[in-house]
PDB file of C-alpha atoms in Angstrom:
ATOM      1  CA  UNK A   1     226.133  66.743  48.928  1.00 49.00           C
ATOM      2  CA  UNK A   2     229.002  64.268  48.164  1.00 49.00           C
ATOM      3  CA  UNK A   3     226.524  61.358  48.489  1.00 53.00           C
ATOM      4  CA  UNK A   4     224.621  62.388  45.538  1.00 57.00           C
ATOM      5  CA  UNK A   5     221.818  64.162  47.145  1.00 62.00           C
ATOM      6  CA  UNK A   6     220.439  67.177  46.248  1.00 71.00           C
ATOM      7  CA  UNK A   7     221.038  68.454  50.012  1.00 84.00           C
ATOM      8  CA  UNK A   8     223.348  67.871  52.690  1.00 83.00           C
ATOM      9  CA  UNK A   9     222.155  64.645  54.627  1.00 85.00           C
ATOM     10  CA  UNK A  10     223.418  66.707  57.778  1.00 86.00           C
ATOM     11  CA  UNK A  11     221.256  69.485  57.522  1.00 89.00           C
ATOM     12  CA  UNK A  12     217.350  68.232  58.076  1.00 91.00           C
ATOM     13  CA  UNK A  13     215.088  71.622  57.571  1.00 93.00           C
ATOM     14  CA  UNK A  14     216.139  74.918  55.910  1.00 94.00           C
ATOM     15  CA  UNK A  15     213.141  77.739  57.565  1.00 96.00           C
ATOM     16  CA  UNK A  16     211.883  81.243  56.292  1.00 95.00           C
ATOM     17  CA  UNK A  17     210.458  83.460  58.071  1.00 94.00           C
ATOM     18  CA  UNK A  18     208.741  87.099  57.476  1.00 92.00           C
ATOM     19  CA  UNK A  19     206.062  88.892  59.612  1.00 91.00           C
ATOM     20  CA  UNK A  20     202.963  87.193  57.669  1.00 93.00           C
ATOM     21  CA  UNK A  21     204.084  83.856  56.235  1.00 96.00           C
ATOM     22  CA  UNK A  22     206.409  80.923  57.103  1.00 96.00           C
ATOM     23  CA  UNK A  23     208.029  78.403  54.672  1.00 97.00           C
ATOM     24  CA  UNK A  24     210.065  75.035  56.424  1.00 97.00           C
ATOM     25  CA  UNK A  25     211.557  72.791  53.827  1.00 96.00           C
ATOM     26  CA  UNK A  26     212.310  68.968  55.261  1.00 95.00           C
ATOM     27  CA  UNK A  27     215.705  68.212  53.249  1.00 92.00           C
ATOM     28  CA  UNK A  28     215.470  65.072  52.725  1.00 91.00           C
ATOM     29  CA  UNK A  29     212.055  65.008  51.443  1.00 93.00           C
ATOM     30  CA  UNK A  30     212.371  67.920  49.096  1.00 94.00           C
ATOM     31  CA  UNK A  31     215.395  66.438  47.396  1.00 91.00           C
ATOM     32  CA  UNK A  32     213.492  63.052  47.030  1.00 91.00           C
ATOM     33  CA  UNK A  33     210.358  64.925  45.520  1.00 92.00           C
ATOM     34  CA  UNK A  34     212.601  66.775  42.845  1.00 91.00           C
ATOM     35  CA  UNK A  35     214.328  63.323  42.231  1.00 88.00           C
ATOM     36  CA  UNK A  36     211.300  61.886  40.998  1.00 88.00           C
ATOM     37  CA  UNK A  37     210.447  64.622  39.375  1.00 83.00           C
ATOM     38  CA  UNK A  38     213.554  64.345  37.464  1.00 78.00           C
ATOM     39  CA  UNK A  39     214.640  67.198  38.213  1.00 73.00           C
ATOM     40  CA  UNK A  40     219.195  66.987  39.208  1.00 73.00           C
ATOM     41  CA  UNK A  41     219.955  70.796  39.269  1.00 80.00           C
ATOM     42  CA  UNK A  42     217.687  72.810  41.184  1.00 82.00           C
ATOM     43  CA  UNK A  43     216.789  75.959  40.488  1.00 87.00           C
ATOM     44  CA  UNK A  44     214.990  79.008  41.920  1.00 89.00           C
ATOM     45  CA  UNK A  45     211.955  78.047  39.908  1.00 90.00           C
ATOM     46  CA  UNK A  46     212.024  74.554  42.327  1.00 91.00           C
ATOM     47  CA  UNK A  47     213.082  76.285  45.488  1.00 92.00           C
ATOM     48  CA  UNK A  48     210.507  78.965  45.597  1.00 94.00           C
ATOM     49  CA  UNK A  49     208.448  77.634  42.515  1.00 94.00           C
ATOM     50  CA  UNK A  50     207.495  74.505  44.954  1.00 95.00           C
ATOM     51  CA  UNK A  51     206.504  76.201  47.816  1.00 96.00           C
ATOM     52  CA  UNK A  52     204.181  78.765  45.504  1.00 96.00           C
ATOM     53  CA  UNK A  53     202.236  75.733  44.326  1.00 96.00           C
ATOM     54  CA  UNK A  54     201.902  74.843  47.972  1.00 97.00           C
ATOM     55  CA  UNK A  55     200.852  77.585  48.844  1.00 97.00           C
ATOM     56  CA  UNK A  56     198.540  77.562  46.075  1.00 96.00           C
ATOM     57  CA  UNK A  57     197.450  74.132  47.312  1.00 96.00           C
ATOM     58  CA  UNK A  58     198.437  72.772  43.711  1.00 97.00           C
ATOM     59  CA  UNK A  59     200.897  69.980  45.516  1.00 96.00           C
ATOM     60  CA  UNK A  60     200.090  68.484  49.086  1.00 97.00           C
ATOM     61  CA  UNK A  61     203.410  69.752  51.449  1.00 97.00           C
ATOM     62  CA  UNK A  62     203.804  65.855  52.141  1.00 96.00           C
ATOM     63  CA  UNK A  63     204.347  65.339  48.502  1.00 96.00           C
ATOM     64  CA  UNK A  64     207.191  67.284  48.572  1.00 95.00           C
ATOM     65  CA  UNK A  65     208.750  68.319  52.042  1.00 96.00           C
ATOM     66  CA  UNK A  66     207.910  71.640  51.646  1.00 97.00           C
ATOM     67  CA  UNK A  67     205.317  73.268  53.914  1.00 97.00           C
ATOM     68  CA  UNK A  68     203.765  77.249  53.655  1.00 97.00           C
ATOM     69  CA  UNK A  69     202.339  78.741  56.572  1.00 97.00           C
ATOM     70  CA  UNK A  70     200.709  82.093  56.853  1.00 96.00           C
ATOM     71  CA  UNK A  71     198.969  83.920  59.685  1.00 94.00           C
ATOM     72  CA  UNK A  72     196.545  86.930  59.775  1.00 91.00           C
ATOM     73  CA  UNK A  73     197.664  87.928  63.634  1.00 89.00           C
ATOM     74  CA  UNK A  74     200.724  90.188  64.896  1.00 83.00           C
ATOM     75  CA  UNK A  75     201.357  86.899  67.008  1.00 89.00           C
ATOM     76  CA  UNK A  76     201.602  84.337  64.274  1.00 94.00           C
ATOM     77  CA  UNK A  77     204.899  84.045  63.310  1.00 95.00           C
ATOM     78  CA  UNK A  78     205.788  83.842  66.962  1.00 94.00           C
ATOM     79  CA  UNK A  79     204.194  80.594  67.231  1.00 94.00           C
ATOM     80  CA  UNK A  80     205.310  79.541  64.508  1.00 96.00           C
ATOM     81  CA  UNK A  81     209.103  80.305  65.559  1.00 95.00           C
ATOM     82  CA  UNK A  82     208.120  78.552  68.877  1.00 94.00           C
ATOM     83  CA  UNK A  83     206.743  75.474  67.328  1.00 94.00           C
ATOM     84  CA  UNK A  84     210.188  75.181  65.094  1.00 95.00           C
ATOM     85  CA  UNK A  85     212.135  75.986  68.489  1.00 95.00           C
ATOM     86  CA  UNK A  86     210.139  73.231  70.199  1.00 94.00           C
ATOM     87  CA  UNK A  87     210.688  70.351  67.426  1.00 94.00           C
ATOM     88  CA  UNK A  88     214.468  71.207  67.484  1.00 94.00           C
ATOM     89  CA  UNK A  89     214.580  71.063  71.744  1.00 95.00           C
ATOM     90  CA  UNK A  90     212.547  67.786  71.294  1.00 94.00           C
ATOM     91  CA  UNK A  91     214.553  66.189  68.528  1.00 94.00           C
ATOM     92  CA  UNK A  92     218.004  66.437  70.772  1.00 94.00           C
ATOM     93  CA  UNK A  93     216.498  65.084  73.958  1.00 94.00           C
ATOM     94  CA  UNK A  94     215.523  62.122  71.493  1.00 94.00           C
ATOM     95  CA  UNK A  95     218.967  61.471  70.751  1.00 92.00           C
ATOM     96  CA  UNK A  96     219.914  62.105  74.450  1.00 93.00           C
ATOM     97  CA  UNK A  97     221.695  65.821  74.159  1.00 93.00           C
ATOM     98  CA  UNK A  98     220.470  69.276  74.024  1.00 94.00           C
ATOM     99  CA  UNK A  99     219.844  72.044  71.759  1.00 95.00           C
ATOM    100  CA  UNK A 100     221.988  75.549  70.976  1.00 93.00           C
ATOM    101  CA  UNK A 101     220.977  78.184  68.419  1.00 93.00           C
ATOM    102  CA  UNK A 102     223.980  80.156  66.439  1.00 91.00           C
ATOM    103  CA  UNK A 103     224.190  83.381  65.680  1.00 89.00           C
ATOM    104  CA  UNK A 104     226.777  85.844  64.245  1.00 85.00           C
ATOM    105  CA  UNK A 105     227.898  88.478  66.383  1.00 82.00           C
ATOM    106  CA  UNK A 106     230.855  90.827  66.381  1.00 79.00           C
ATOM    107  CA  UNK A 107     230.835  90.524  69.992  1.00 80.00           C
ATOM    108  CA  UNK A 108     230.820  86.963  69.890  1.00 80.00           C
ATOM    109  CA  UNK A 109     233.818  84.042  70.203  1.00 77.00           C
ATOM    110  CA  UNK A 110     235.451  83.419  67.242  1.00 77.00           C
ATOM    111  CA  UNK A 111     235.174  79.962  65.565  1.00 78.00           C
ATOM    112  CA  UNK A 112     238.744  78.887  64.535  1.00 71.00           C
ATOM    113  CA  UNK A 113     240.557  76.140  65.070  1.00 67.00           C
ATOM    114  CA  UNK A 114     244.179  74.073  65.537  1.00 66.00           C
ATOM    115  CA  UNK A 115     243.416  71.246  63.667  1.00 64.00           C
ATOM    116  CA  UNK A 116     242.163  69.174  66.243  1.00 69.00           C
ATOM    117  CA  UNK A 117     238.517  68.108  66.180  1.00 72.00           C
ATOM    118  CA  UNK A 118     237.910  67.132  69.701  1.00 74.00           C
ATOM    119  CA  UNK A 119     236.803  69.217  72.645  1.00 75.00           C
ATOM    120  CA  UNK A 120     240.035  70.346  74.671  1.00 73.00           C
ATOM    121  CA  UNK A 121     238.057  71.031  77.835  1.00 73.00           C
ATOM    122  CA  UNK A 122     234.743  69.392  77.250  1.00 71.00           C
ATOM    123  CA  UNK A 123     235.246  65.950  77.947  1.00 71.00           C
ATOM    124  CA  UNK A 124     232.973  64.737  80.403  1.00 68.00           C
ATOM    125  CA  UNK A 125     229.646  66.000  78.909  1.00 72.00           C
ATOM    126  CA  UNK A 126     226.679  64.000  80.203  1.00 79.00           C
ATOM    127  CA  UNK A 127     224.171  66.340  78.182  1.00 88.00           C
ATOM    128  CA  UNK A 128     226.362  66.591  74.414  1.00 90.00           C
ATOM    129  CA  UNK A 129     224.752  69.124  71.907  1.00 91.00           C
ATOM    130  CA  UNK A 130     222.962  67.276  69.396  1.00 92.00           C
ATOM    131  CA  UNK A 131     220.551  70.021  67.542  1.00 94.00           C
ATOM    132  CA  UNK A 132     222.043  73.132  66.183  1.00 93.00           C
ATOM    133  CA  UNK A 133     219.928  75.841  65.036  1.00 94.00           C
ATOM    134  CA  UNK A 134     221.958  78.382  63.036  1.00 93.00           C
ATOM    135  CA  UNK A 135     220.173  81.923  62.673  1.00 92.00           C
ATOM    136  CA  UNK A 136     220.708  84.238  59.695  1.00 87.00           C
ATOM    137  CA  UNK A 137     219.355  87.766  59.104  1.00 83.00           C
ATOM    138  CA  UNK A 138     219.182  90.178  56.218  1.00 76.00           C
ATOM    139  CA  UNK A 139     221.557  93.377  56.144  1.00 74.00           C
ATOM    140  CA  UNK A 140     219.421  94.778  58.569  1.00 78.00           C
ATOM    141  CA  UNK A 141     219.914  91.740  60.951  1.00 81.00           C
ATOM    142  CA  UNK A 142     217.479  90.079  62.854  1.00 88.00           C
ATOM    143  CA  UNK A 143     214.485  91.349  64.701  1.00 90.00           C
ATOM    144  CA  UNK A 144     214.863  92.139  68.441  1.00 91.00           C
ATOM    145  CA  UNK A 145     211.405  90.274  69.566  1.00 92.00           C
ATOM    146  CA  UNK A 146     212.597  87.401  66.863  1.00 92.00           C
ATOM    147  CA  UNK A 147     215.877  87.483  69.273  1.00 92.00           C
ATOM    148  CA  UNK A 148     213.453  87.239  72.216  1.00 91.00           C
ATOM    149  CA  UNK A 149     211.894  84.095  71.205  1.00 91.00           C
ATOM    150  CA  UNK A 150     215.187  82.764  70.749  1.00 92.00           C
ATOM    151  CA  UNK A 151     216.820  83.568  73.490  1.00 91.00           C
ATOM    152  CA  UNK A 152     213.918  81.906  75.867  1.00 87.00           C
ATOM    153  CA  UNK A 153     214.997  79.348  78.038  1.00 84.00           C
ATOM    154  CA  UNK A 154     212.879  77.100  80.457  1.00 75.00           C
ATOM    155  CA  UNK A 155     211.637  73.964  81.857  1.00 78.00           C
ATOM    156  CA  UNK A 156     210.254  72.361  78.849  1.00 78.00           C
ATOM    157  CA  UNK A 157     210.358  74.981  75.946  1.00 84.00           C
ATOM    158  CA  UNK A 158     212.811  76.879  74.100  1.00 91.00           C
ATOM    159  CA  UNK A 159     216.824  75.821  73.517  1.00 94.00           C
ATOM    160  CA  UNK A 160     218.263  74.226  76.159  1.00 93.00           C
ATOM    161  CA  UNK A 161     221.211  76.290  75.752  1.00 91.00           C
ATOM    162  CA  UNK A 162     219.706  79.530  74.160  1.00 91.00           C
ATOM    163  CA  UNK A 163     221.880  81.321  71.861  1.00 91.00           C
ATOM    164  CA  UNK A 164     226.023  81.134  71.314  1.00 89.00           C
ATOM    165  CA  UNK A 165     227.257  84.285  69.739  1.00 88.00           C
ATOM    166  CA  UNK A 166     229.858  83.679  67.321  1.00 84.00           C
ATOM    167  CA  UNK A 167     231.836  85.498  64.935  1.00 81.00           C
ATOM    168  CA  UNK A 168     234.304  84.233  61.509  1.00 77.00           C
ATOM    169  CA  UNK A 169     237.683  84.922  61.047  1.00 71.00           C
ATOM    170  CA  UNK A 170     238.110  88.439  58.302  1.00 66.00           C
ATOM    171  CA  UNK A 171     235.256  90.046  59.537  1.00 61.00           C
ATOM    172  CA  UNK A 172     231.609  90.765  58.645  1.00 64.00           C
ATOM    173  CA  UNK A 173     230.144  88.083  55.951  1.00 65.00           C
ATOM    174  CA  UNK A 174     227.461  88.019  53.789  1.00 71.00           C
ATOM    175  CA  UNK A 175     224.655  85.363  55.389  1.00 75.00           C
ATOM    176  CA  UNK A 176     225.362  82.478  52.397  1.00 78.00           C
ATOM    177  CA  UNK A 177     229.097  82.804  52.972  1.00 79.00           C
ATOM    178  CA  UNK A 178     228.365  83.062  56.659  1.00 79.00           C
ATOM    179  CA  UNK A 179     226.417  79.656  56.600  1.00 84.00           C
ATOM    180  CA  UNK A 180     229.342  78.135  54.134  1.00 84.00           C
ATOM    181  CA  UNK A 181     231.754  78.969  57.129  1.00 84.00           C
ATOM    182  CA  UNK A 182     230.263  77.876  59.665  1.00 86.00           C
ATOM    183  CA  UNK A 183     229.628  74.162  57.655  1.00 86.00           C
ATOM    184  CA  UNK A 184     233.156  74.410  56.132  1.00 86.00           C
ATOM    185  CA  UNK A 185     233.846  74.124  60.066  1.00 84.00           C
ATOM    186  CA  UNK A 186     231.054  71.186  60.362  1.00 87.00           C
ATOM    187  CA  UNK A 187     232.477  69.385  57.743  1.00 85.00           C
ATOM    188  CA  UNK A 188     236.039  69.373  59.378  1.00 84.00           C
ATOM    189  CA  UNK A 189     235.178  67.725  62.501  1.00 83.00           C
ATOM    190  CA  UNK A 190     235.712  71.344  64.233  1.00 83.00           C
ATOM    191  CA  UNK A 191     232.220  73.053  64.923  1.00 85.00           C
ATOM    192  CA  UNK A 192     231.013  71.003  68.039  1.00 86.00           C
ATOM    193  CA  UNK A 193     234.089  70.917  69.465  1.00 84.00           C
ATOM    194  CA  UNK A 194     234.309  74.338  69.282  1.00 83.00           C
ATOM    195  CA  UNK A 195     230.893  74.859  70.801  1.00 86.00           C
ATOM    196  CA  UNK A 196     231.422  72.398  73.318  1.00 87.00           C
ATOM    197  CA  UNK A 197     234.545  74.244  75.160  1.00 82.00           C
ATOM    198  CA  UNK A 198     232.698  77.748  74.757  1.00 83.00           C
ATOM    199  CA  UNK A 199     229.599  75.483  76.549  1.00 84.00           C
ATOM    200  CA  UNK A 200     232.277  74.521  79.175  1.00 81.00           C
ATOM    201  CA  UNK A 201     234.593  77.564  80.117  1.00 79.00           C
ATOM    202  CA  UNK A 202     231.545  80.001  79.527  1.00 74.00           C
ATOM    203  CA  UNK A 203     232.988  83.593  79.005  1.00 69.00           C
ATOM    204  CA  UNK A 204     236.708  82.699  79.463  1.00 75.00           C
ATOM    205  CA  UNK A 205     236.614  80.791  76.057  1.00 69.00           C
ATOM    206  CA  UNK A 206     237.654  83.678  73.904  1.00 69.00           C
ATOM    207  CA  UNK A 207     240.425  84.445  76.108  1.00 72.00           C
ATOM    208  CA  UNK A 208     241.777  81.257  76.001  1.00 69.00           C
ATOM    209  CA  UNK A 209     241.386  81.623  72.134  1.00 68.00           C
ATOM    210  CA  UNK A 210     243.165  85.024  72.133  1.00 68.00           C
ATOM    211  CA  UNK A 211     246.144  83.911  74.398  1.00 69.00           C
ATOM    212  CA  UNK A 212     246.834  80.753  72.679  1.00 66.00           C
ATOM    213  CA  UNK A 213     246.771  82.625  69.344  1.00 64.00           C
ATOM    214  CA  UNK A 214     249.602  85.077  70.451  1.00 66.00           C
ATOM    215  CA  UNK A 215     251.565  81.665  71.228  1.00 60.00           C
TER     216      UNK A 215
END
């Protein structure tokens, strides 16, 4: 972070996820716990050490931002995705907007841009996107019921505007420079935009993109 933080101000959780256990990690609060421990350059002994002495129950998770859950059922991590799902949906209708997930897809509409970081299209938006959950996978992807719970959209639960499928310029990426992308974008006053005119002209977006690329 340019501001001196240990983590992007921008950014509030960072979420794991595996079939038996769950680990969310507030931002802001984890980089103020490893402040005052003293600690300026974390390292995988903070990131993972931290959450093993939660999980141990050797520091309390609102000590330091970081919180371990685990679950004995084959249903547990779905509520658990659901609950994060939830406190994302409610977080944007607290700030007036709506919440979108992102996910890469080879299928998807490519994020680019002409140097212009304002909708062209989307200009009247009552509802503006204000939460963004971005989705990464391993090399094998993500799970299909993990997509399920995703993709749910209703009166009062899941994202308002389920999932945008989106893919980077060169090709297939690893996740971490997949999530540097799509921030580099962020950063540059282009991502929203972006998502806003997909939000607007639906399917026809990437068309638009393709024709005004042969220009």
């Amino acid at each position: 972070d340019p501001n001196g933080k240990h983590f992007r101000q921008d950014v509030d959780g960072f979420h794991l996820l595996s079939p038996k256990m769950g680990i969310s990690y507030h931002l802001s609060d984890f980089g103020n716990y490893l402040w005052s421990m003293d600690e300026k350059c974390p390292t995988e002994n903070h990131i993972i050490g931290t959450a093993l002495k939660v999980l141990k129950k050797e520091v309390l998770p609102t000590t330091c931002g970081v919180k371990v859950s685990t679950w004995n059922t084959a249903e547990g991590w779905q509520r658990w995705l659901e609950d994060k799902v939830c406190e994302l949906r409610t977080g944007a209708e607290q700030r007036g907007g709506v919440s979108v997930g992102l996910i890469l897809d080879k299928d998807g509409f490519e994020v680019g841009s002409c140097g212009i970081s304002h909708p062209y299209f989307a200009h009247a938006t009552t509802s503006p996107i204000r939460e963004i959950l971005v989705a990464l996978g391993g090399p094998g992807g993500i799970d299909e019921a993990v997509m399920q719970v995703l993709e749910q959209r209703g009166e009062g639960h899941g994202l308002h505007l389920g999932l945008m499928r989106v893919k980077l310029p060169g090709g297939l990426h690893h996740s971490c420079v997949a999530l540097n992308d799509l921030l580099q974008f962020h950063d540059q006053g282009y991502l929203y935009p972006i998502m806003e005119d997909s939000r607007s002209l639906r399917g026809s977006y990437q068309k638009w993109r393709t024709y005004l690329a042969r220009a």
